[in-house]
Amino acid sequence: METGVKYADVCIDVSIEKLDKPFSYRIPERLSGIICVGSRVRIPFGAGNTEKKGYVIAIKDDTDYDPDKVKEILGLVEGSMGAEDRSFEMAAFIKDTYGGTLSQALKAVIPAKAKAKPVEIKTLVRKMDRDELLALAAEAARKNQRAKENLLRALIENDRIPSSWISGKLRVSGATVTGLIKSGAAYYETSSEYRKPTVSEMEKKNVSLNGEQAVIVSAIEKDIEEGKAGNYLIHGVTGSGKTEVYIRLAEKCVLSGKQVIFLIPEIALTYQTLARFYSKFGDRVSVLNSSMSAGEKYDQCERARNRDIDIIIGPRSALFTPFPNLGLIIMDEEHESSYKSESTPKYHAREVAKKLCELSGAAFVMGSATPSMESYSAAVSGKFTLFTMKERATGFGLPQTEIIDLRKELSGGNRSMFSRSLKAHMDETLARGEQIMLFLNRRGFSGQVSCRECGKVIMCPHCEVPMALHGNSKLVCHYCGEITGKPSNCPSCGSPYLAAIKAGTEQVEERIVKMYPGVKVLRMDKDTTSAKGSYDRILSSFANGEAQILIGTQMIVKGHDFPNVTLVGILAADLSLGVPDYRASERTFQLLAQACGRAGRGDKPGLSIIQTYQPEHYAVKCAAAQDYEAFYEEESAYREAAGYPPATHMLCIQLFGPDQKKTALLAEELSDVIKSKGPVRILGPAPANIMKVKDYFRYVLYVKNADLKRLSDIRGVSEDFFKDKDMGQMFVQFDLDPMNQI
Ligand code: ADP
Ligand code: ZN
Ligand code: ZN
């Protein structure tokens, strides 16, 4: 073999099947040192040597193929970037920032290619009136016909539903739709073209912007017009009219021939939000969600590429919709942890969206009532333009809040989970015929089961976590899903006195039902929402007034607007403060502030009652006062002093292995290697909080540094170290600025 010759792995078509099989090409001498990973190159392809465009994903000294048969790269591709090149650039950015391989990054960025059938655009149109549909929905609920009920509820809220939403968002089968059409509730309208929104339709729902909204919209529009689109953070209290601002900006963008990506946490992707966009933009807006098949997702991408749609709404993966002329990315509820990818590459949608906007000259607008520490500090330091909306758009005030010290309740002789004040207000609210939301930051019976005689807790056989009791006889591990029956005797000492600590949503429901016989109650947590469409069903049934009390975990805090809810009770506000995580206070503040914001969103005044054992904690006090700035001050002082993001950056390196000793040893070795490359702050290695999951042990080390480049170099050093190791079944994961302490 010639010396000095280098080879490039080239992806011809950036689609998933081909990615697994890049082609090997020789790098000609004149391009040696010029071509690098990420270069776009022209190459001869196939028997006829047709010239194609490809991307270099790796450079090697060797090739697995016969060197004499390996073809040579023709040259570099010049010229402007298309959507596909931009994807490639984004993948390179993600790989550089968050680690992993280029092909993992490309897989995150590029939708799987799947055969797209020619689409026939169908729209389900409402035929019956609202009352008739409500009666049918109630009947379907009685007969336990969940899918039918979901679809009917969607029809109650909207008179026209694109069929793509039915299979996507609502996940309703064709048979259900046919049945519904037969019953005369709705009919299908078919066309071969996407309906363009007409002017009259666009005007129909227009509210005139208030002062605060108008200032924001015109400031951002001015920047866009002057070609100075940047990053914006809208800090607006719940109900201040942020969504109206997004819609107005999106409208302007679409009218100027550009496209919009609207990011929303998957859980907040409610029919209400979709309906607002849909009534404005008609079939020019589409939705992506995680339950869609690869084919459906690819279809949405094709529609975007072909300019059949102008707006895509979806969770973080919607970022990679290949719009030819992207003008705006909106990120609602930007503080949500679901914006961070849980699998490698563990990218954060905020950083990726920012980069994408830079590349496309688009504006990046984030909004939240409780901005993340990251975004708000970027705004404070002038990297993002900050807008503040302090008033509710409807003109009604923020809810009153009351903090109840549970320690005093206990010493006053009240041992129930409801304080005297909450109980009294529940009585009154029910008597007035208004609605109540009860929020508990736990799911199931929180309860681990322990022996009252020897104190032993029943643990999962595969994980280092207690099993949780569900119902009366089932034990479930929430980490690996192991399910066993509850033993009748203690496995350790044989005592028959096994008991669960009860403080979960199920138990709240039991108590409420006993306290208020005859009052309709709904419960929403992971257990009641595991079935398809159940999340929307519970929310819309509560919105339709079919129950007076909704009990739930953090899920009930998001998204929906319930004008008739005038009382919010937060049963154990500090449960989330006890979590060993540097974001515990931030998350508690967010949850409490958002939960409080749920009360009194209509024309009736609201009250939120926060029950807590730590009434003096700043997260609790600031949330009750709806004082974000005060919280930010305290929290950023803490992050600064303790050296946590956003004051610095933190690279988390997690090692997994079936053999505890070997895994621990590997972590130690890695730590030494990193230290040998220069002084740097390392925490650990230490066993992870939950040391064993699914029979794998987990060790963690944290490297802290304010310089991202330094952390990325350290990641490179670690990757090289592992490359030369016999890892066996051990593996490693990198996480930059993790959302949870591990
Ligand atoms: P956010 O997204 O900040 O929670 P929304 O945009 O959903 O707020 O607005 C809250 C409520 O106020 C909605 O019912 C919306 O229709 C209404 N609203 C928003 N802007 C205005 C306005 N300028 N005039 C009257 N009502 C408004
Ligand atoms: Zn025992
Ligand atoms: Zn387990």
mmCIF file of C-alpha atoms in Angstrom, residues 246-392:
data_model
loop_
_atom_site.group_PDB
_atom_site.id
_atom_site.type_symbol
_atom_site.label_atom_id
_atom_site.label_comp_id
_atom_site.label_asym_id
_atom_site.label_seq_id
_atom_site.Cartn_x
_atom_site.Cartn_y
_atom_site.Cartn_z
ATOM 1 C CA TYR A 246 -46.189 33.533 19.101
ATOM 2 C CA ILE A 247 -49.176 33.316 16.773
ATOM 3 C CA ARG A 248 -48.740 36.913 15.655
ATOM 4 C CA LEU A 249 -45.022 36.468 14.973
ATOM 5 C CA ALA A 250 -45.662 33.210 13.136
ATOM 6 C CA GLU A 251 -48.317 34.869 11.007
ATOM 7 C CA LYS A 252 -45.989 37.674 9.955
ATOM 8 C CA CYS A 253 -43.262 35.188 9.173
ATOM 9 C CA VAL A 254 -45.556 33.019 7.030
ATOM 10 C CA LEU A 255 -46.859 36.051 5.139
ATOM 11 C CA SER A 256 -43.292 36.950 4.222
ATOM 12 C CA GLY A 257 -42.759 33.504 2.721
ATOM 13 C CA LYS A 258 -40.814 31.942 5.562
ATOM 14 C CA GLN A 259 -41.461 28.960 7.778
ATOM 15 C CA VAL A 260 -41.878 28.461 11.485
ATOM 16 C CA ILE A 261 -40.925 25.734 13.959
ATOM 17 C CA PHE A 262 -42.992 25.840 17.128
ATOM 18 C CA LEU A 263 -41.467 23.704 19.878
ATOM 19 C CA ILE A 264 -43.563 22.600 22.754
ATOM 20 C CA PRO A 265 -42.911 19.978 25.451
ATOM 21 C CA GLU A 266 -44.601 16.775 24.318
ATOM 22 C CA ILE A 267 -46.773 16.724 27.413
ATOM 23 C CA ALA A 268 -48.080 20.235 26.754
ATOM 24 C CA LEU A 269 -49.036 19.343 23.196
ATOM 25 C CA THR A 270 -52.717 19.599 23.903
ATOM 26 C CA TYR A 271 -55.553 19.838 21.513
ATOM 27 C CA GLN A 272 -56.258 23.342 22.833
ATOM 28 C CA THR A 273 -52.930 24.687 21.605
ATOM 29 C CA LEU A 274 -53.200 22.842 18.305
ATOM 30 C CA ALA A 275 -56.686 24.203 17.784
ATOM 31 C CA ARG A 276 -55.496 27.781 18.246
ATOM 32 C CA PHE A 277 -52.857 27.367 15.559
ATOM 33 C CA TYR A 278 -55.135 25.362 13.366
ATOM 34 C CA SER A 279 -57.922 27.898 13.413
ATOM 35 C CA LYS A 280 -55.364 30.485 12.349
ATOM 36 C CA PHE A 281 -53.303 28.620 9.777
ATOM 37 C CA GLY A 282 -55.553 25.764 8.673
ATOM 38 C CA ASP A 283 -53.813 22.932 6.857
ATOM 39 C CA ARG A 284 -50.643 25.000 6.513
ATOM 40 C CA VAL A 285 -49.752 23.841 10.018
ATOM 41 C CA SER A 286 -48.824 20.304 10.920
ATOM 42 C CA VAL A 287 -47.837 18.341 13.961
ATOM 43 C CA LEU A 288 -45.024 15.965 14.796
ATOM 44 C CA ASN A 289 -45.089 13.737 17.803
ATOM 45 C CA SER A 290 -43.196 10.834 19.223
ATOM 46 C CA SER A 291 -46.014 8.361 18.670
ATOM 47 C CA MET A 292 -45.909 8.773 14.885
ATOM 48 C CA SER A 293 -44.382 6.051 12.759
ATOM 49 C CA ALA A 294 -41.170 6.722 10.837
ATOM 50 C CA GLY A 295 -43.268 6.918 7.673
ATOM 51 C CA GLU A 296 -45.605 9.523 9.112
ATOM 52 C CA LYS A 297 -42.679 11.589 10.356
ATOM 53 C CA TYR A 298 -40.953 11.383 7.023
ATOM 54 C CA ASP A 299 -44.177 12.424 5.366
ATOM 55 C CA GLN A 300 -44.293 15.580 7.490
ATOM 56 C CA CYS A 301 -40.717 16.336 6.493
ATOM 57 C CA GLU A 302 -41.538 15.920 2.834
ATOM 58 C CA ARG A 303 -44.458 18.306 3.199
ATOM 59 C CA ALA A 304 -42.117 20.819 4.816
ATOM 60 C CA ARG A 305 -39.484 20.374 2.116
ATOM 61 C CA ASN A 306 -42.119 20.829 -0.598
ATOM 62 C CA ARG A 307 -43.508 23.895 1.134
ATOM 63 C CA ASP A 308 -46.907 22.263 1.605
ATOM 64 C CA ILE A 309 -46.832 23.481 5.177
ATOM 65 C CA ASP A 310 -45.467 26.636 6.784
ATOM 66 C CA ILE A 311 -45.568 25.715 10.446
ATOM 67 C CA ILE A 312 -44.642 22.581 12.313
ATOM 68 C CA ILE A 313 -45.606 22.069 15.930
ATOM 69 C CA GLY A 314 -43.844 19.411 17.919
ATOM 70 C CA PRO A 315 -41.408 18.341 20.616
ATOM 71 C CA ARG A 316 -37.652 18.770 20.318
ATOM 72 C CA SER A 317 -37.296 16.534 17.257
ATOM 73 C CA ALA A 318 -39.442 18.999 15.283
ATOM 74 C CA LEU A 319 -36.303 21.166 15.239
ATOM 75 C CA PHE A 320 -35.021 19.087 12.375
ATOM 76 C CA THR A 321 -37.901 19.738 10.016
ATOM 77 C CA PRO A 322 -36.205 20.568 6.697
ATOM 78 C CA PHE A 323 -37.864 23.878 5.872
ATOM 79 C CA PRO A 324 -36.208 25.539 2.878
ATOM 80 C CA ASN A 325 -36.536 29.058 4.257
ATOM 81 C CA LEU A 326 -36.748 28.952 8.030
ATOM 82 C CA GLY A 327 -37.674 32.295 9.564
ATOM 83 C CA LEU A 328 -38.569 31.648 13.173
ATOM 84 C CA ILE A 329 -38.178 29.090 15.938
ATOM 85 C CA ILE A 330 -40.444 29.431 18.943
ATOM 86 C CA MET A 331 -39.728 27.442 22.087
ATOM 87 C CA ASP A 332 -42.589 27.529 24.540
ATOM 88 C CA GLU A 333 -42.106 26.510 28.181
ATOM 89 C CA GLU A 334 -38.383 26.693 27.522
ATOM 90 C CA HIS A 335 -37.559 25.599 31.100
ATOM 91 C CA GLU A 336 -38.959 22.112 30.521
ATOM 92 C CA SER A 337 -36.501 19.275 31.025
ATOM 93 C CA SER A 338 -37.981 17.325 28.115
ATOM 94 C CA TYR A 339 -36.080 19.656 25.787
ATOM 95 C CA LYS A 340 -32.992 17.716 26.672
ATOM 96 C CA SER A 341 -32.490 14.475 24.778
ATOM 97 C CA GLU A 342 -32.265 11.416 26.988
ATOM 98 C CA SER A 343 -30.233 9.322 24.581
ATOM 99 C CA THR A 344 -26.846 9.953 22.994
ATOM 100 C CA PRO A 345 -26.250 12.573 21.695
ATOM 101 C CA LYS A 346 -27.784 14.238 24.743
ATOM 102 C CA TYR A 347 -28.363 17.580 23.120
ATOM 103 C CA HIS A 348 -30.422 20.432 24.516
ATOM 104 C CA ALA A 349 -32.975 21.776 22.048
ATOM 105 C CA ARG A 350 -32.300 25.338 23.239
ATOM 106 C CA GLU A 351 -28.655 25.304 22.183
ATOM 107 C CA VAL A 352 -29.390 23.454 18.968
ATOM 108 C CA ALA A 353 -32.237 25.828 18.075
ATOM 109 C CA LYS A 354 -29.975 28.794 18.725
ATOM 110 C CA LYS A 355 -27.335 27.369 16.401
ATOM 111 C CA LEU A 356 -29.922 26.557 13.747
ATOM 112 C CA CYS A 357 -31.252 30.124 13.862
ATOM 113 C CA GLU A 358 -27.730 31.460 13.468
ATOM 114 C CA LEU A 359 -27.197 29.270 10.390
ATOM 115 C CA SER A 360 -30.533 30.197 8.836
ATOM 116 C CA GLY A 361 -30.732 33.835 9.841
ATOM 117 C CA ALA A 362 -33.924 33.064 11.739
ATOM 118 C CA ALA A 363 -35.254 34.580 14.952
ATOM 119 C CA PHE A 364 -35.296 32.463 18.102
ATOM 120 C CA VAL A 365 -38.086 33.264 20.548
ATOM 121 C CA MET A 366 -38.318 31.500 23.884
ATOM 122 C CA GLY A 367 -41.081 31.899 26.386
ATOM 123 C CA SER A 368 -41.813 30.817 29.927
ATOM 124 C CA ALA A 369 -43.480 31.967 33.114
ATOM 125 C CA THR A 370 -40.531 30.477 34.972
ATOM 126 C CA PRO A 371 -37.465 30.709 32.715
ATOM 127 C CA SER A 372 -34.596 28.287 33.236
ATOM 128 C CA MET A 373 -31.570 29.639 35.087
ATOM 129 C CA GLU A 374 -29.622 29.212 31.841
ATOM 130 C CA SER A 375 -31.897 31.372 29.714
ATOM 131 C CA TYR A 376 -32.523 34.038 32.277
ATOM 132 C CA SER A 377 -28.827 34.477 33.005
ATOM 133 C CA ALA A 378 -28.199 34.708 29.252
ATOM 134 C CA ALA A 379 -30.865 37.426 29.148
ATOM 135 C CA VAL A 380 -29.416 39.245 32.134
ATOM 136 C CA SER A 381 -25.983 39.233 30.509
ATOM 137 C CA GLY A 382 -27.436 40.583 27.269
ATOM 138 C CA LYS A 383 -27.030 37.469 25.090
ATOM 139 C CA PHE A 384 -30.815 37.199 24.767
ATOM 140 C CA THR A 385 -33.178 40.145 24.534
ATOM 141 C CA LEU A 386 -35.496 40.011 27.524
ATOM 142 C CA PHE A 387 -39.192 40.929 27.456
ATOM 143 C CA THR A 388 -41.336 40.817 30.553
ATOM 144 C CA MET A 389 -45.114 40.437 30.730
ATOM 145 C CA LYS A 390 -46.407 40.951 34.225
ATOM 146 C CA GLU A 391 -50.168 41.083 33.725
ATOM 147 C CA ARG A 392 -52.694 38.496 32.670
#
